[in-house]
Amino acid sequence: MVRSQMNFKRLSLTDIKIDIKRVPKKKTLIEAMEAADVKNKWENSSWGRKLIVQKRRASLNDFDRFKLMLAKIKRGGVIRQELAKLKKTAA
């Protein structure tokens, strides 16, 4: 990543924090990020997981989308059947 100025409106704060001095060199910044395990923390955050899912869905081809549609239909049918059983026993 190349350093550049960025508008404050484009920035978002997260809970991930590393302790570094004010204007670190790129090497120092990378070492601090690796020591704090920032990448792993980001991938385990809800925001990071959502971005991973978005990328995975964008990379699906037509047949994968079709298989996903069939799986959702099957899952919905199973849920409907179980709900009907619960309603029947409750009534």
Coordinates of C-alpha atoms in Angstrom, one line a residue, residues 1-81:
M1 CA 0.0 0.0 0.0
V2 CA 1.3 3.4 -0.9
R3 CA 1.0 6.2 1.6
S4 CA -1.2 9.0 0.6
Q5 CA -3.5 11.6 2.2
M6 CA -7.1 10.4 2.8
N7 CA -10.2 12.3 3.7
F8 CA -11.5 11.7 7.3
K9 CA -15.0 10.9 5.9
R10 CA -13.5 7.8 4.1
L11 CA -11.9 6.4 7.3
S12 CA -13.6 4.1 9.8
L13 CA -12.3 3.2 13.2
T14 CA -12.1 -0.4 14.4
D15 CA -11.2 -2.1 17.7
I16 CA -7.9 -3.4 16.2
K17 CA -5.0 -1.3 17.6
I18 CA -1.3 -1.4 17.3
D19 CA 1.2 0.6 19.3
I20 CA 3.6 2.5 17.1
K21 CA 5.2 5.9 17.0
R22 CA 3.8 8.8 15.0
V23 CA 5.3 8.5 11.5
P24 CA 6.8 5.0 11.3
K25 CA 8.7 3.6 8.3
K26 CA 6.9 1.1 6.2
K27 CA 9.1 -1.8 7.5
T28 CA 8.4 -0.8 11.1
L29 CA 4.7 -0.6 10.4
I30 CA 4.6 -4.0 8.7
E31 CA 6.5 -5.6 11.6
A32 CA 4.2 -4.0 14.2
M33 CA 1.1 -5.2 12.2
E34 CA 2.5 -8.8 12.0
A35 CA 3.4 -8.8 15.7
A36 CA -0.1 -7.6 16.6
D37 CA -1.7 -10.2 14.3
V38 CA -3.8 -7.6 12.6
K39 CA -4.7 -9.6 9.5
N40 CA -6.0 -12.5 11.6
K41 CA -8.0 -10.2 13.9
W42 CA -9.5 -8.5 10.8
E43 CA -10.5 -11.8 9.1
N44 CA -12.2 -12.9 12.4
S45 CA -14.1 -9.7 12.8
S46 CA -17.7 -9.5 11.5
W47 CA -16.8 -6.8 9.0
G48 CA -13.9 -8.8 7.6
R49 CA -16.0 -12.0 7.4
K50 CA -18.7 -10.1 5.5
L51 CA -16.1 -8.8 3.0
I52 CA -14.8 -12.4 2.5
V53 CA -18.3 -13.7 1.8
Q54 CA -18.9 -10.8 -0.7
K55 CA -15.7 -11.7 -2.6
R56 CA -16.6 -15.4 -2.5
R57 CA -20.1 -14.7 -3.9
A58 CA -18.7 -12.4 -6.6
S59 CA -16.4 -15.2 -7.8
L60 CA -19.1 -17.8 -8.2
N61 CA -19.9 -18.9 -11.7
D62 CA -23.4 -19.6 -13.1
F63 CA -23.4 -23.3 -12.1
D64 CA -22.3 -22.5 -8.5
R65 CA -25.1 -20.0 -8.2
F66 CA -27.5 -22.6 -9.4
K67 CA -26.3 -25.1 -6.9
L68 CA -26.6 -22.5 -4.2
M69 CA -30.2 -21.8 -5.2
L70 CA -31.1 -25.5 -5.0
A71 CA -29.5 -25.8 -1.6
K72 CA -31.5 -22.8 -0.3
I73 CA -34.7 -24.3 -1.6
K74 CA -33.9 -27.6 0.0
R75 CA -33.0 -25.9 3.3
G76 CA -36.2 -23.9 3.2
G77 CA -38.3 -27.1 2.7
V78 CA -36.7 -28.8 5.7
I79 CA -37.3 -25.7 7.9
R80 CA -40.9 -25.6 6.7
Q81 CA -41.4 -29.3 7.5

